[in-house]
Coordinates of C-alpha atoms in Angstrom, one line a residue:
Chain A
X1 CA 3.6 18.9 -42.1
X2 CA 2.6 15.5 -40.7
X3 CA -1.2 14.5 -41.9
X4 CA -1.4 13.2 -38.0
X5 CA -0.4 15.0 -35.0
X6 CA 0.1 13.0 -31.7
X7 CA 0.7 14.3 -27.9
X8 CA 2.3 14.1 -26.1
X9 CA 5.4 12.6 -27.2
X10 CA 6.1 11.3 -23.9
X11 CA 4.3 11.3 -20.8
X12 CA 5.5 9.5 -17.2
X13 CA 2.2 9.0 -14.7
X14 CA 2.0 7.2 -11.2
X15 CA 0.1 4.4 -10.9
X16 CA -3.2 5.0 -10.3
X17 CA -3.6 8.3 -12.4
X18 CA -6.4 9.5 -15.5
X19 CA -4.1 9.5 -18.9
X20 CA -5.1 10.8 -22.1
X21 CA -3.2 11.0 -25.4
X22 CA -4.7 12.8 -28.0
X23 CA -4.2 12.6 -31.9
X24 CA -5.2 15.2 -34.7
X25 CA -5.5 14.7 -38.3
X26 CA -6.1 16.8 -41.1
X27 CA -7.6 14.7 -43.7
X28 CA -10.3 12.6 -44.2
X29 CA -10.8 9.3 -43.3
X30 CA -12.5 6.1 -42.8
X31 CA -11.7 4.8 -39.6
X32 CA -9.2 5.5 -36.5
X33 CA -7.0 3.0 -34.9
X34 CA -5.5 3.5 -31.6
X35 CA -2.2 1.3 -31.8
X36 CA -0.2 -0.2 -28.9
X37 CA 3.1 -1.5 -29.1
X38 CA 4.8 -2.6 -25.9
X39 CA 9.0 -3.3 -26.0
X40 CA 10.0 -6.1 -27.9
X41 CA 8.1 -5.0 -30.9
X42 CA 4.4 -6.8 -31.2
X43 CA 2.0 -3.9 -32.5
X44 CA -2.1 -4.6 -31.5
X45 CA -4.7 -2.0 -32.5
X46 CA -6.7 -1.3 -29.4
X47 CA -9.8 0.5 -30.8
X48 CA -10.9 1.3 -34.0
X49 CA -13.6 4.0 -34.2
X50 CA -15.0 6.1 -37.4
X51 CA -17.5 7.8 -35.0
X52 CA -18.3 8.9 -31.4
X53 CA -16.7 6.4 -28.5
X54 CA -15.8 3.2 -27.8
X55 CA -15.0 1.7 -24.4
X56 CA -12.4 -1.9 -23.7
X57 CA -12.0 -2.6 -19.4
X58 CA -10.0 0.9 -18.4
X59 CA -9.1 2.2 -21.7
X60 CA -11.7 5.0 -23.7
X61 CA -11.6 5.8 -27.2
X62 CA -13.4 8.9 -28.3
X63 CA -13.4 10.5 -31.9
X64 CA -14.8 13.7 -33.2
X65 CA -15.0 14.0 -36.7
X66 CA -15.9 17.4 -37.4
X67 CA -13.2 18.8 -35.3
X68 CA -10.6 15.8 -36.8
X69 CA -9.6 15.0 -33.7
X70 CA -9.8 12.0 -31.2
X71 CA -8.6 11.0 -27.2
X72 CA -7.6 7.8 -26.1
X73 CA -8.0 8.0 -22.2
X74 CA -6.3 5.2 -19.4
X75 CA -8.3 5.0 -16.4
X76 CA -6.4 3.9 -13.0
X77 CA -3.1 3.3 -14.7
X78 CA -1.0 0.4 -14.1
X79 CA 2.3 -0.1 -15.1
X80 CA 1.3 -2.9 -17.5
X81 CA 0.1 0.1 -19.7
X82 CA 3.5 1.0 -19.8
X83 CA 3.8 1.3 -24.0
X84 CA 3.7 2.7 -26.9
X85 CA 0.5 4.4 -28.0
X86 CA 0.2 5.2 -31.7
X87 CA -2.3 7.2 -33.6
X88 CA -3.1 6.2 -37.1
X89 CA -5.6 7.4 -39.9
X90 CA -6.7 5.4 -42.5
X91 CA -7.8 7.8 -45.5
X92 CA -11.2 7.9 -46.8
X93 CA -9.7 8.1 -50.5
X94 CA -7.9 4.7 -51.2
X95 CA -6.2 2.5 -48.6
X96 CA -3.7 5.0 -47.3
X97 CA -3.0 5.0 -43.7
X98 CA -0.7 7.8 -41.8
X99 CA 0.8 7.7 -38.2
X100 CA 1.3 9.9 -35.5
X101 CA 4.6 9.4 -34.3
X102 CA 3.6 8.0 -31.0
X103 CA 3.2 8.4 -27.2
X104 CA 5.5 6.6 -25.1
X105 CA 3.8 6.1 -21.6
X106 CA 5.4 5.0 -18.1
X107 CA 3.6 4.1 -15.1
X108 CA 5.2 4.0 -12.1
X109 CA 4.5 1.6 -9.5
Chain B
X1 CA -9.5 -14.0 -34.2
X2 CA -7.6 -12.7 -37.4
X3 CA -4.3 -13.0 -37.5
X4 CA -1.2 -12.2 -39.0
X5 CA 2.1 -14.0 -39.3
X6 CA 5.5 -12.5 -39.6
X7 CA 8.3 -15.0 -40.6
X8 CA 11.0 -14.8 -40.1
X9 CA 11.0 -13.5 -36.6
X10 CA 15.0 -12.6 -36.8
X11 CA 17.5 -12.9 -39.3
X12 CA 21.3 -12.7 -39.0
X13 CA 23.1 -12.4 -42.8
X14 CA 26.2 -11.1 -44.4
X15 CA 26.4 -8.2 -45.9
X16 CA 25.6 -8.1 -49.4
X17 CA 23.1 -10.8 -49.3
X18 CA 19.6 -10.8 -49.7
X19 CA 16.7 -11.6 -47.2
X20 CA 13.3 -12.4 -48.0
X21 CA 10.9 -11.6 -45.1
X22 CA 7.2 -13.1 -45.3
X23 CA 3.5 -11.4 -44.0
X24 CA 0.4 -13.7 -44.1
X25 CA -2.8 -13.1 -43.3
X26 CA -3.7 -16.5 -41.6
X27 CA -7.5 -16.3 -41.5
X28 CA -8.5 -13.3 -43.6
X29 CA -8.0 -12.0 -46.8
X30 CA -5.5 -8.5 -47.1
X31 CA -6.1 -6.5 -50.4
X32 CA -3.7 -4.1 -49.4
X33 CA -0.7 -5.1 -47.0
X34 CA 1.8 -2.4 -45.5
X35 CA 5.9 -2.3 -45.0
X36 CA 7.1 -0.7 -42.0
X37 CA 10.4 -0.3 -41.2
X38 CA 11.2 0.9 -37.2
X39 CA 14.3 2.4 -36.1
X40 CA 14.7 2.1 -32.2
X41 CA 12.5 4.4 -29.8
X42 CA 11.1 5.7 -33.1
X43 CA 7.7 5.3 -34.3
X44 CA 6.8 3.2 -37.0
X45 CA 8.2 5.0 -40.7
X46 CA 5.8 3.5 -43.5
X47 CA 8.0 2.0 -46.3
X48 CA 5.2 1.3 -48.6
X49 CA 1.7 0.0 -49.4
X50 CA 0.9 -3.0 -51.5
X51 CA -2.2 -4.3 -53.3
X52 CA -2.9 -7.8 -54.6
X53 CA -1.4 -8.1 -57.6
X54 CA -0.1 -4.5 -58.7
X55 CA 3.2 -2.8 -58.2
X56 CA 3.6 -1.4 -54.6
X57 CA 3.2 2.2 -54.2
X58 CA 7.0 3.7 -52.5
X59 CA 6.9 6.1 -49.7
X60 CA 9.0 9.0 -50.3
X61 CA 13.3 8.4 -50.0
X62 CA 12.6 4.9 -50.3
X63 CA 14.4 2.2 -53.0
X64 CA 12.2 0.0 -54.7
X65 CA 15.4 -1.3 -55.6
X66 CA 16.5 -2.6 -52.2
X67 CA 13.1 -2.9 -51.0
X68 CA 11.2 -5.5 -53.5
X69 CA 7.7 -6.5 -52.4
X70 CA 5.7 -8.5 -53.6
X71 CA 1.7 -9.2 -53.0
X72 CA 1.1 -12.1 -55.3
X73 CA -2.2 -13.4 -53.2
X74 CA -4.6 -11.8 -50.7
X75 CA -3.0 -13.7 -47.9
X76 CA 0.6 -13.2 -48.5
X77 CA 3.2 -10.8 -49.0
X78 CA 7.1 -10.4 -49.2
X79 CA 9.6 -8.0 -48.6
X80 CA 13.0 -8.4 -50.0
X81 CA 16.4 -6.4 -48.6
X82 CA 18.7 -7.0 -51.7
X83 CA 22.2 -6.6 -51.4
X84 CA 21.9 -6.2 -47.8
X85 CA 24.0 -3.8 -45.8
X86 CA 24.7 -3.0 -42.3
X87 CA 22.5 0.4 -42.3
X88 CA 19.9 -2.0 -43.5
X89 CA 19.4 -3.6 -39.9
X90 CA 16.4 -2.5 -38.8
X91 CA 13.1 -3.9 -37.1
X92 CA 10.6 -4.5 -40.2
X93 CA 6.8 -4.8 -39.1
X94 CA 3.9 -5.8 -41.9
X95 CA 0.2 -4.9 -41.5
X96 CA -3.0 -6.0 -43.7
X97 CA -5.8 -4.8 -44.1
X98 CA -8.9 -7.0 -43.6
X99 CA -10.7 -6.7 -47.4
X100 CA -14.0 -6.0 -47.8
X101 CA -13.9 -1.9 -46.5
X102 CA -14.1 -2.6 -42.8
X103 CA -10.9 -0.8 -41.9
X104 CA -9.7 -3.4 -39.8
X105 CA -5.9 -3.4 -39.8
X106 CA -3.8 -6.3 -37.8
X107 CA -0.1 -6.2 -37.4
X108 CA 2.2 -9.2 -37.8
X109 CA 5.2 -9.6 -34.9
X110 CA 7.7 -7.9 -37.0
X111 CA 11.0 -8.9 -37.9
X112 CA 14.7 -8.1 -37.0
X113 CA 16.6 -8.2 -39.3
X114 CA 21.0 -7.3 -38.0
X115 CA 23.5 -7.0 -41.1
X116 CA 26.7 -8.1 -40.3

């Protein structure tokens, strides 16, 4: 059983659509990261959450600690948002990270 | 902002040789660094967790004698692929956890290894 489950695995959207990617986890955590990986490999941490909600431009991330669930939303999606989005959680006992399998997003013009 | 430098970004080597990849945190201290392997169109596969000054913890199925990890300082970890074979060809990525229990995680740009 994976400690982090992410859905959907693949997502194709038309430019301008609102997009949601979900992440559920089964361990106690001290932080959750949403990561973005563009073709070519570089990975960036978009958000680090321990509670509540964060917003950065068109990106919004929320987390519900009680339900062990987080969502990443992209408003007014754009082709440049096309990337793989990965949910990663830092366990609250020891420096151990668990990763979701990633969501491959393609935004079509 | 915090930067993790990974070097080399790509390397080609002959089968049987060893290759060392460095991961440096440039403007922060990292008590813990992680090494991942990524196959085409797949997510990150955690290989090992290295804590400064102690032996790395390897994930199940990762050969510790094949993938030697050293974390000698708070800003440098190295991954050495020993006696590389073509099946070791892959994209290797490191990340560094900022010291101080902030939970902040920063990634290197990755190293693409091709073994001929």
